[in-house]
Short mmCIF file of C-alpha atoms and ligand atoms in Angstrom, two decimals:
data_model
loop_
_atom_site.label_atom_id
_atom_site.label_comp_id
_atom_site.label_asym_id
_atom_site.label_seq_id
_atom_site.Cartn_x
_atom_site.Cartn_y
_atom_site.Cartn_z
CA MET A 1 -0.27 -0.07 -0.18
CA LYS A 2 1.13 3.39 -0.69
CA LYS A 3 1.56 6.27 2.00
CA TYR A 4 1.31 9.67 2.64
CA TYR A 5 2.54 12.09 4.99
CA ILE A 6 1.35 15.55 5.60
CA ARG A 7 3.12 18.27 7.46
CA THR A 8 0.56 21.17 8.48
CA PHE A 9 1.58 24.88 9.34
CA GLY A 10 -1.09 27.50 10.18
CA CYS A 11 -4.80 27.45 11.45
CA GLN A 12 -7.69 25.86 12.16
CA MET A 13 -8.85 25.75 8.72
CA ASN A 14 -5.29 24.53 7.40
CA VAL A 15 -5.53 21.62 9.83
CA ASN A 16 -9.17 20.68 8.61
CA ASP A 17 -7.89 20.87 4.76
CA SER A 18 -4.95 18.86 5.88
CA GLN A 19 -7.23 16.51 7.05
CA LYS A 20 -9.56 16.75 3.88
CA MET A 21 -6.65 15.70 1.98
CA ALA A 22 -5.99 12.64 3.93
CA GLY A 23 -9.47 11.98 3.24
CA ILE A 24 -9.16 12.37 -0.54
CA LEU A 25 -5.97 10.27 -0.34
CA LYS A 26 -7.42 7.22 1.97
CA SER A 27 -10.05 6.98 -0.96
CA LEU A 28 -7.58 6.48 -3.38
CA GLY A 29 -6.02 3.63 -1.13
CA TYR A 30 -3.61 5.16 0.71
CA GLU A 31 -2.37 4.71 3.87
CA PRO A 32 -0.52 7.09 6.61
CA ALA A 33 3.12 6.97 7.39
CA ARG A 34 4.50 7.07 10.30
CA ASP A 35 7.23 9.51 9.20
CA TRP A 36 8.18 11.36 5.90
CA GLU A 37 10.96 9.20 5.04
CA GLU A 38 8.59 5.92 4.40
CA ALA A 39 6.38 8.04 2.29
CA ASP A 40 5.31 8.01 -1.41
CA VAL A 41 3.57 11.22 -0.77
CA ILE A 42 4.64 14.26 0.94
CA LEU A 43 1.91 17.32 1.31
CA VAL A 44 3.02 20.56 2.88
CA ASN A 45 0.36 23.22 3.75
CA THR A 46 1.57 26.03 4.55
CA CYS A 47 0.90 29.35 5.82
CA SER A 48 1.64 32.70 5.28
CA VAL A 49 0.17 34.85 8.23
CA ARG A 50 3.62 36.11 9.88
CA GLU A 51 7.26 36.13 8.22
CA LYS A 52 8.05 33.40 10.87
CA PRO A 53 5.43 30.73 9.39
CA ASP A 54 6.88 31.62 5.89
CA GLN A 55 10.57 30.79 7.08
CA LYS A 56 9.55 27.56 8.58
CA VAL A 57 7.93 25.98 5.55
CA LEU A 58 11.00 27.30 3.38
CA SER A 59 13.52 25.59 5.45
CA ALA A 60 11.15 22.61 6.00
CA LEU A 61 11.42 21.91 1.73
CA GLY A 62 15.05 21.95 2.52
CA GLU A 63 14.52 18.92 4.80
CA PHE A 64 12.19 17.33 2.01
CA LYS A 65 14.98 18.02 -0.97
CA LYS A 66 16.58 15.47 1.11
CA ILE A 67 13.90 12.50 1.08
CA LYS A 68 14.55 13.11 -2.94
CA ASN A 69 17.93 11.83 -3.13
CA LYS A 70 17.02 8.70 -0.70
CA ASN A 71 13.48 8.13 -2.59
CA PRO A 72 13.31 10.20 -6.20
CA ASP A 73 10.07 8.27 -7.11
CA ALA A 74 8.44 10.16 -3.97
CA ILE A 75 6.09 13.04 -5.00
CA ILE A 76 6.32 16.10 -3.02
CA GLY A 77 3.37 18.67 -2.87
CA VAL A 78 2.83 22.11 -1.56
CA CYS A 79 -0.24 23.98 -0.79
CA GLY A 80 -2.01 26.23 1.69
CA CYS A 81 -1.49 29.88 1.89
CA LEU A 82 2.14 30.34 0.92
CA ALA A 83 1.06 28.10 -2.10
CA GLN A 84 -1.24 30.31 -2.65
CA ARG A 85 0.35 33.69 -2.63
CA ALA A 86 3.68 32.57 -3.79
CA GLY A 87 3.52 29.19 -5.45
CA TYR A 88 5.72 30.18 -8.81
CA GLU A 89 8.33 31.49 -6.18
CA ILE A 90 8.25 28.39 -4.12
CA LEU A 91 9.10 26.16 -7.81
CA GLN A 92 11.70 28.48 -8.74
CA LYS A 93 13.76 28.03 -5.56
CA ALA A 94 12.29 24.46 -5.05
CA PRO A 95 12.25 23.03 -8.36
CA PHE A 96 12.66 19.62 -7.24
CA ILE A 97 8.48 19.94 -5.74
CA ASP A 98 6.26 17.86 -7.83
CA MET A 99 2.76 19.32 -7.12
CA VAL A 100 1.66 23.02 -6.28
CA PHE A 101 -2.13 23.83 -5.67
CA GLY A 102 -3.92 26.64 -4.02
CA THR A 103 -6.35 26.86 -0.95
CA THR A 104 -9.55 26.64 -3.28
CA ASN A 105 -7.99 24.10 -5.91
CA ILE A 106 -7.78 20.71 -2.92
CA HIS A 107 -10.08 18.48 -4.56
CA HIS A 108 -8.20 18.40 -7.61
CA LEU A 109 -5.98 16.44 -5.77
CA PRO A 110 -6.54 13.32 -7.66
CA GLN A 111 -5.82 14.94 -11.01
CA LEU A 112 -3.10 16.53 -9.93
CA LEU A 113 -1.48 13.43 -8.78
CA LYS A 114 -1.64 11.57 -11.40
CA GLU A 115 -0.29 14.73 -13.12
CA ALA A 116 2.94 13.93 -10.95
CA GLU A 117 2.79 10.16 -11.21
CA ALA A 118 3.49 10.45 -15.32
CA GLY A 119 6.38 12.45 -14.21
CA ASN A 120 4.82 16.22 -14.87
CA LYS A 121 4.67 19.12 -13.09
CA ALA A 122 1.41 19.44 -11.63
CA VAL A 123 0.39 22.93 -10.66
CA GLU A 124 -3.02 24.53 -10.31
CA ILE A 125 -3.15 28.14 -8.42
CA ILE A 126 -5.54 30.02 -9.27
CA GLU A 127 -6.00 33.41 -8.54
CA ASP A 128 -9.83 33.32 -8.48
CA ILE A 129 -11.81 31.27 -6.41
CA ASP A 130 -12.49 28.01 -8.11
CA ALA A 131 -16.14 27.52 -8.81
CA ASN A 132 -16.30 24.31 -7.40
CA GLU A 133 -14.33 24.48 -4.24
CA THR A 134 -16.97 22.92 -2.38
CA GLU A 135 -16.38 19.15 -3.55
CA LEU A 136 -13.97 19.06 -1.08
CA ASP A 137 -16.95 18.93 1.29
CA LYS A 138 -17.55 15.17 0.06
CA TYR A 139 -14.38 13.94 1.44
CA PRO A 140 -14.76 12.48 4.90
CA THR A 141 -11.96 13.86 6.93
CA VAL A 142 -9.28 11.39 8.26
CA ARG A 143 -8.49 12.89 11.83
CA ASP A 144 -5.97 12.27 14.66
CA ASN A 145 -9.01 12.70 17.54
CA LYS A 146 -12.10 10.43 17.34
CA TYR A 147 -14.38 12.94 19.72
CA THR A 148 -14.02 15.95 18.61
CA ALA A 149 -14.05 17.49 14.78
CA TYR A 150 -13.93 20.49 12.99
CA VAL A 151 -16.48 21.52 10.93
CA THR A 152 -15.67 24.26 8.03
CA ILE A 153 -18.82 26.55 7.97
CA ILE A 154 -17.93 30.06 5.97
CA ARG A 155 -14.50 30.36 3.73
CA GLY A 156 -12.60 33.53 3.24
CA CYS A 157 -12.61 36.88 4.98
CA ASP A 158 -14.12 39.99 3.58
CA LYS A 159 -12.65 42.04 6.41
CA LYS A 160 -9.36 43.75 5.36
CA CYS A 161 -7.71 44.21 8.22
CA THR A 162 -4.71 46.28 6.76
CA TYR A 163 -1.96 43.86 8.04
CA CYS A 164 -3.79 40.60 7.01
CA ILE A 165 -2.83 38.46 4.20
CA VAL A 166 -5.79 35.88 4.35
CA PRO A 167 -8.33 38.00 1.99
CA TYR A 168 -5.28 37.51 -0.73
CA THR A 169 -4.82 34.00 0.38
CA ARG A 170 -8.23 32.95 1.15
CA GLY A 171 -10.47 35.26 -0.71
CA LYS A 172 -14.11 36.58 0.20
CA GLU A 173 -16.62 35.08 2.40
CA ARG A 174 -18.42 31.88 1.23
CA SER A 175 -20.47 30.62 3.61
CA ARG A 176 -22.12 26.66 3.34
CA ARG A 177 -25.26 25.76 2.95
CA ILE A 178 -26.86 25.12 6.00
CA GLY A 179 -28.35 21.86 4.82
CA GLU A 180 -24.84 20.87 3.70
CA ILE A 181 -23.12 21.77 7.39
CA LEU A 182 -26.29 19.58 9.31
CA GLN A 183 -25.51 16.91 7.36
CA GLU A 184 -21.62 16.81 8.02
CA VAL A 185 -22.28 17.12 11.38
CA GLN A 186 -24.60 14.18 11.70
CA TRP A 187 -22.24 11.94 9.48
CA LEU A 188 -19.87 12.67 12.47
CA VAL A 189 -22.17 12.39 15.13
CA GLU A 190 -22.72 8.71 13.92
CA ASP A 191 -18.95 8.22 13.17
CA GLY A 192 -18.83 8.62 17.23
CA VAL A 193 -18.17 12.04 17.64
CA LYS A 194 -19.39 14.02 20.26
CA GLU A 195 -17.65 17.42 20.12
CA ILE A 196 -18.26 19.45 16.85
CA HIS A 197 -16.10 22.62 16.62
CA LEU A 198 -17.35 24.97 13.67
CA ILE A 199 -14.55 26.71 11.84
CA GLY A 200 -14.19 29.93 9.48
CA GLN A 201 -11.97 32.96 9.20
CA ASN A 202 -14.83 34.68 10.86
CA VAL A 203 -17.55 32.42 11.38
CA THR A 204 -19.46 35.34 13.02
CA ALA A 205 -20.28 36.25 9.19
CA TYR A 206 -21.97 33.20 8.81
CA GLY A 207 -25.05 33.76 6.49
CA LYS A 208 -24.54 36.86 5.18
CA ASP A 209 -23.67 36.11 1.94
CA LEU A 210 -26.53 33.81 1.59
CA GLY A 211 -29.01 36.22 2.76
CA ASP A 212 -31.50 33.96 4.34
CA VAL A 213 -29.95 32.52 7.78
CA LYS A 214 -27.21 33.78 10.86
CA PHE A 215 -25.04 32.14 12.64
CA TYR A 216 -26.81 32.05 15.87
CA GLU A 217 -29.48 29.91 14.10
CA LEU A 218 -27.05 27.81 12.48
CA LEU A 219 -25.88 27.24 16.02
CA TYR A 220 -29.65 25.94 17.34
CA ALA A 221 -29.58 23.73 14.31
CA VAL A 222 -26.16 21.90 15.27
CA ALA A 223 -27.31 22.01 18.79
CA ASN A 224 -30.66 20.07 17.53
CA ILE A 225 -28.78 17.26 16.20
CA ASP A 226 -28.91 13.92 18.49
CA GLY A 227 -26.04 13.27 20.03
CA VAL A 228 -24.36 16.84 19.53
CA GLU A 229 -22.74 16.76 22.94
CA ARG A 230 -20.50 19.75 22.60
CA ILE A 231 -20.31 22.69 20.25
CA ARG A 232 -17.42 25.27 19.55
CA PHE A 233 -16.52 28.22 17.33
CA THR A 234 -13.41 29.61 16.05
CA THR A 235 -12.67 32.36 14.94
CA GLY A 236 -15.12 35.00 15.74
CA HIS A 237 -14.63 38.71 15.13
CA PRO A 238 -15.48 40.97 17.64
CA ARG A 239 -17.33 43.42 15.10
CA ASP A 240 -20.06 40.66 14.00
CA LEU A 241 -20.45 39.33 17.61
CA ASP A 242 -23.75 39.99 18.14
CA GLU A 243 -26.44 39.79 21.20
CA ASP A 244 -28.18 37.46 19.38
CA THR A 245 -25.51 35.14 19.03
CA ILE A 246 -24.28 35.76 22.66
CA LYS A 247 -27.75 34.96 23.95
CA ALA A 248 -27.95 31.81 22.05
CA MET A 249 -24.47 30.60 23.28
CA ALA A 250 -25.54 31.33 27.01
CA GLU A 251 -29.24 29.10 26.28
CA ILE A 252 -28.10 26.37 24.08
CA PRO A 253 -26.95 23.90 26.71
CA GLN A 254 -23.87 22.39 24.23
CA VAL A 255 -22.26 25.71 23.18
CA CYS A 256 -19.02 25.59 25.09
CA GLU A 257 -18.25 28.80 27.99
CA TYR A 258 -15.04 29.37 25.85
CA LEU A 259 -14.69 31.74 22.90
CA HIS A 260 -11.54 33.46 21.47
CA LEU A 261 -12.05 36.70 20.38
CA PRO A 262 -9.17 39.08 18.69
CA ILE A 263 -8.62 42.39 19.85
CA GLN A 264 -5.76 42.74 18.29
CA ALA A 265 -4.70 46.35 19.71
CA GLY A 266 -5.92 47.95 22.84
CA SER A 267 -5.60 51.80 21.04
CA ASP A 268 -7.96 53.42 18.95
CA LYS A 269 -5.45 55.05 16.92
CA ILE A 270 -3.97 51.53 16.40
CA LEU A 271 -7.44 49.43 15.84
CA LYS A 272 -8.40 51.92 13.35
CA ALA A 273 -4.92 52.07 11.77
CA MET A 274 -5.39 48.48 11.45
CA ASP A 275 -9.46 49.32 10.30
CA ARG A 276 -10.87 46.60 12.85
CA GLY A 277 -14.14 48.28 13.16
CA TYR A 278 -14.27 48.93 16.69
CA THR A 279 -12.87 50.97 19.61
CA GLN A 280 -11.82 49.69 22.98
CA LYS A 281 -14.62 50.81 24.46
CA GLU A 282 -16.77 48.88 21.49
CA TYR A 283 -14.95 46.04 22.02
CA LEU A 284 -15.13 45.67 25.98
CA HIS A 285 -18.51 46.14 25.87
CA LYS A 286 -19.05 42.63 23.97
CA ILE A 287 -16.96 41.14 26.80
CA GLU A 288 -19.25 42.57 29.56
CA LEU A 289 -22.01 41.08 27.65
CA LEU A 290 -20.31 38.05 27.19
CA LYS A 291 -20.13 37.89 31.21
CA LYS A 292 -23.47 39.38 31.94
CA TYR A 293 -24.61 36.48 29.94
CA ILE A 294 -22.13 33.35 30.43
CA PRO A 295 -20.67 34.40 34.27
CA ASN A 296 -18.06 31.53 33.75
CA ILE A 297 -16.85 32.46 30.29
CA ALA A 298 -13.21 31.72 29.76
CA LEU A 299 -12.04 33.95 27.02
CA SER A 300 -9.04 34.19 24.72
CA THR A 301 -7.40 36.80 22.46
CA ASP A 302 -4.67 37.15 19.79
CA ILE A 303 -2.69 40.41 20.53
CA ILE A 304 0.18 41.96 17.47
CA VAL A 305 2.69 44.47 19.22
CA GLY A 306 4.77 46.91 16.95
CA PHE A 307 1.92 47.60 14.58
CA PRO A 308 3.70 50.80 12.53
CA GLY A 309 2.80 54.01 14.71
CA GLU A 310 2.22 52.44 17.51
CA THR A 311 4.27 54.22 20.43
CA TYR A 312 4.94 53.09 24.12
CA GLU A 313 1.49 55.21 25.22
CA ASP A 314 -0.94 52.61 22.76
CA TYR A 315 0.87 49.78 23.89
CA LEU A 316 -0.09 50.73 27.17
CA GLU A 317 -4.04 50.55 26.62
CA THR A 318 -3.07 46.69 25.14
CA ILE A 319 -1.73 46.54 28.48
CA LYS A 320 -4.82 47.32 30.29
CA VAL A 321 -7.06 45.52 28.25
CA LEU A 322 -5.23 42.32 29.32
CA LYS A 323 -5.26 43.28 32.78
CA GLU A 324 -9.12 44.29 32.96
CA VAL A 325 -10.19 41.32 30.73
CA GLU A 326 -8.41 38.76 32.65
CA TYR A 327 -8.21 36.23 29.68
CA ASP A 328 -7.29 32.60 29.84
CA GLN A 329 -5.10 32.81 27.37
CA VAL A 330 -3.42 35.34 24.87
CA PHE A 331 -1.92 34.72 21.38
CA ALA A 332 0.72 37.46 20.75
CA PHE A 333 2.57 38.08 18.02
CA LYS A 334 5.16 40.84 16.35
CA TYR A 335 3.79 43.14 14.11
CA SER A 336 4.95 41.37 10.43
CA PRO A 337 4.52 42.82 7.25
CA ARG A 338 2.94 41.12 4.67
CA PRO A 339 3.62 41.87 0.75
CA GLY A 340 0.31 43.51 -1.00
CA THR A 341 -1.47 44.10 2.32
CA PRO A 342 -2.14 48.09 3.08
CA ALA A 343 -0.09 48.32 6.25
CA ALA A 344 3.09 47.19 4.32
CA GLU A 345 3.20 50.09 2.93
CA MET A 346 3.02 52.09 6.67
CA ARG A 347 6.24 53.31 7.94
CA MET A 348 7.94 51.36 11.06
CA THR A 349 8.40 53.34 13.73
CA GLU A 350 9.51 51.53 16.76
CA LYS A 351 13.18 49.59 16.81
CA PRO A 352 12.35 45.79 16.77
CA GLU A 353 14.26 45.51 19.94
CA THR A 354 12.01 47.76 21.60
CA VAL A 355 9.00 46.01 20.06
CA SER A 356 10.42 42.30 21.02
CA LYS A 357 11.14 43.48 25.00
CA TRP A 358 6.61 44.94 24.51
CA LEU A 359 5.99 41.87 23.95
CA ASN A 360 8.10 39.76 26.05
CA ASP A 361 6.77 41.79 29.25
CA LEU A 362 2.97 41.51 27.60
CA ILE A 363 3.22 38.14 27.70
CA ASN A 364 4.94 37.40 30.84
CA LEU A 365 2.11 39.43 32.17
CA GLN A 366 -0.03 36.98 30.90
CA LYS A 367 1.68 34.04 32.39
CA ASP A 368 0.82 35.25 35.35
CA ILE A 369 -2.79 35.82 35.09
CA SER A 370 -3.16 33.04 33.04
CA PHE A 371 -1.61 30.80 36.04
CA LYS A 372 -4.25 32.43 38.51
CA LYS A 373 -7.03 31.76 36.27
CA ASN A 374 -6.48 27.96 36.28
CA ARG A 375 -5.73 28.82 40.22
CA GLU A 376 -9.04 29.32 40.10
CA TYR A 377 -10.23 26.02 39.48
CA GLU A 378 -8.53 23.99 42.38
CA ASN A 379 -11.19 21.58 44.36
CA LYS A 380 -13.96 22.71 41.79
CA ILE A 381 -15.52 19.60 39.93
CA VAL A 382 -15.68 20.04 36.21
CA GLU A 383 -16.78 18.14 33.37
CA VAL A 384 -14.43 16.87 30.63
CA LEU A 385 -14.54 15.10 27.54
CA VAL A 386 -11.69 12.55 27.39
CA GLU A 387 -9.74 13.05 24.34
CA GLU A 388 -6.85 10.91 24.39
CA GLU A 389 -4.67 8.67 26.35
CA LYS A 390 -0.96 9.88 27.14
CA ASP A 391 2.26 8.52 28.90
CA GLY A 392 -0.17 6.61 31.00
CA LYS A 393 -2.32 9.00 31.54
CA PHE A 394 -5.48 10.44 30.10
CA VAL A 395 -6.18 13.82 28.72
CA GLY A 396 -9.46 15.51 28.22
CA ARG A 397 -10.78 19.30 27.89
CA THR A 398 -12.99 21.14 30.24
CA ARG A 399 -16.31 22.84 28.41
CA THR A 400 -14.03 26.20 28.83
CA ASN A 401 -10.82 24.33 26.89
CA LYS A 402 -8.36 23.83 29.23
CA LEU A 403 -6.79 20.51 29.19
CA VAL A 404 -6.80 18.12 31.92
CA HIS A 405 -4.59 14.98 32.91
CA PHE A 406 -5.70 12.25 35.12
CA GLU A 407 -5.33 8.85 35.90
CA SER A 408 -8.12 5.67 35.78
CA ARG A 409 -8.17 2.39 35.69
CA HIS A 410 -10.56 2.07 33.19
CA ASN A 411 -11.09 2.91 29.52
CA LEU A 412 -12.64 6.44 29.83
CA LEU A 413 -11.26 7.98 26.04
CA GLY A 414 -14.86 9.53 24.55
CA GLU A 415 -16.45 9.69 27.84
CA ILE A 416 -17.73 12.96 29.19
CA ILE A 417 -17.07 12.89 33.01
CA ASN A 418 -16.63 14.67 35.94
CA LEU A 419 -13.80 15.59 37.42
CA LYS A 420 -12.08 17.22 41.00
CA ILE A 421 -9.33 19.41 40.17
CA SER A 422 -6.54 18.52 42.46
CA LYS A 423 -3.73 21.11 40.98
CA ALA A 424 -3.36 23.95 38.35
CA ASN A 425 -0.51 24.37 36.20
CA ARG A 426 0.30 27.35 34.21
CA PHE A 427 -0.89 25.59 30.65
CA SER A 428 -3.19 22.64 32.19
CA LEU A 429 -5.27 21.35 35.18
CA GLU A 430 -4.54 17.84 37.11
CA GLY A 431 -7.65 16.01 38.11
CA GLU A 432 -8.94 13.31 40.16
CA LEU A 433 -12.07 10.93 39.45
CA ALA A 434 -14.56 11.31 42.05
CA GLU A 435 -14.48 8.14 44.66
CA GLU A 436 -17.14 5.71 43.22
CA LEU A 437 -15.51 5.35 39.62
CA VAL A 438 -12.10 4.36 40.80
N1 5AD B 501 1.69 40.67 11.90
C1 5AD B 501 1.94 40.25 12.98
N2 5AD B 501 0.66 39.40 13.18
C2 5AD B 501 -0.53 39.36 12.48
N3 5AD B 501 -1.67 38.27 12.17
C3 5AD B 501 -2.31 38.34 11.40
N4 5AD B 501 -1.42 39.00 10.74
C4 5AD B 501 -0.53 39.29 11.45
C5 5AD B 501 0.34 40.04 10.86
N5 5AD B 501 1.07 40.63 9.49
C6 5AD B 501 -2.13 37.72 13.96
C7 5AD B 501 -3.56 38.19 14.01
C8 5AD B 501 -4.43 37.22 14.07
C9 5AD B 501 -3.55 36.14 14.26
C10 5AD B 501 -4.13 34.34 13.50
O1 5AD B 501 -2.27 35.99 13.75
O2 5AD B 501 -3.22 38.39 15.44
O3 5AD B 501 -5.35 37.26 14.77
FE1 SF4 B 502 -2.29 30.62 7.77
FE2 SF4 B 502 -3.80 32.45 7.70
FE3 SF4 B 502 -3.83 30.88 5.56
FE4 SF4 B 502 -4.63 29.91 8.19
S1 SF4 B 502 -6.01 31.24 6.66
S2 SF4 B 502 -3.35 29.03 7.20
S3 SF4 B 502 -3.75 31.39 9.88
S4 SF4 B 502 -2.54 32.11 6.45
#
């Protein structure tokens, strides 16, 4: 049997695309390789959101070149956001690559593979969105985790934040038809999935292009499917997160008490330069509503430090928000100019060393806040979905998205159980089963 190996960079959309590609390869009779050295097909699913992932991809390609010397018949393909943006450049830099395809051409993998196997360069990067891109939805995913699954509900993004490459690599917003989404959820549940994770670059914009359905209505519809025990969604945009959605989150028992709501910056001046479409006050009002309707909600966010024009005073506004909201988790990045975006034309104002120090200080502050939030769980009973067994311990997630490690003599994989939290670590929790189970 032929074997495949897929290396994935970037966000949940890329992870889901890789799971679909694995599904396509499975349908062609391939099985997963333990590592890339024994693979007949190697796919590198790339990200281009910052310069660092770009570089990581290019250095990974260097590694994969070695396999061509060992196994000249192995087919190497590059796809994802960097391929969409700079596929031809990649081919020039790494001529040993056999296949390059864009973010909306994934369903053509079977034909591309045939072409490459015949010894030709198989390249398909179209600038426009492939008219038949939803063909991809027909393939089942191959997932590491049996009990939780991503479901794409919307592709692309219309927001045009001035720093962001996504509208250029993933195109405009296209919502999937609600019937198709519900059908996929139904199949997943029949396959043993308990937690449905709805994904998209901007899920809160779901339905705007369809006109007859809203995001919160989709939440109710998914919750109505028998067997859906938990619902999550990523990523929401603060501008589109309305009170109807927040109410639905509070009202639907399966929607987990967790939300990732990127703020990016605390200063109104910088938010405007980023074209985020909200002020700090408007953002904080949404957080207030979330905490009012869902008092035990856990929150996370994304921050960019060092955007062009950001002064120390602007940066302190971000710090102020972090202290006020007390996020459970913060993903903070140094601003990275992306080719072709409006911000790339703006003048960088701070020295890189200064921005690095700001970023470090911010991360250190947040470490303490995250630890404090985790300690609030000690001695509490929490509901956990047991996802995997690792090094003799079970690992699960709370509804608030915290990882919990615990021991048991019973096989509890896939179960939703109650655990008492015995210890909080900085990035995870440790738990104990209720007496009667052990
Ligand atoms: N520079 C730095 N960070 C960026 N992000 C997106 N574009 C850039 C950029 N040009 C961050 C944002 C986004 C996350 C996925 O990546 O915080 O929410
Ligand atoms: Fe990276 Fe953005 Fe593409 Fe996701 S959509 S893979 S974060 S560039």
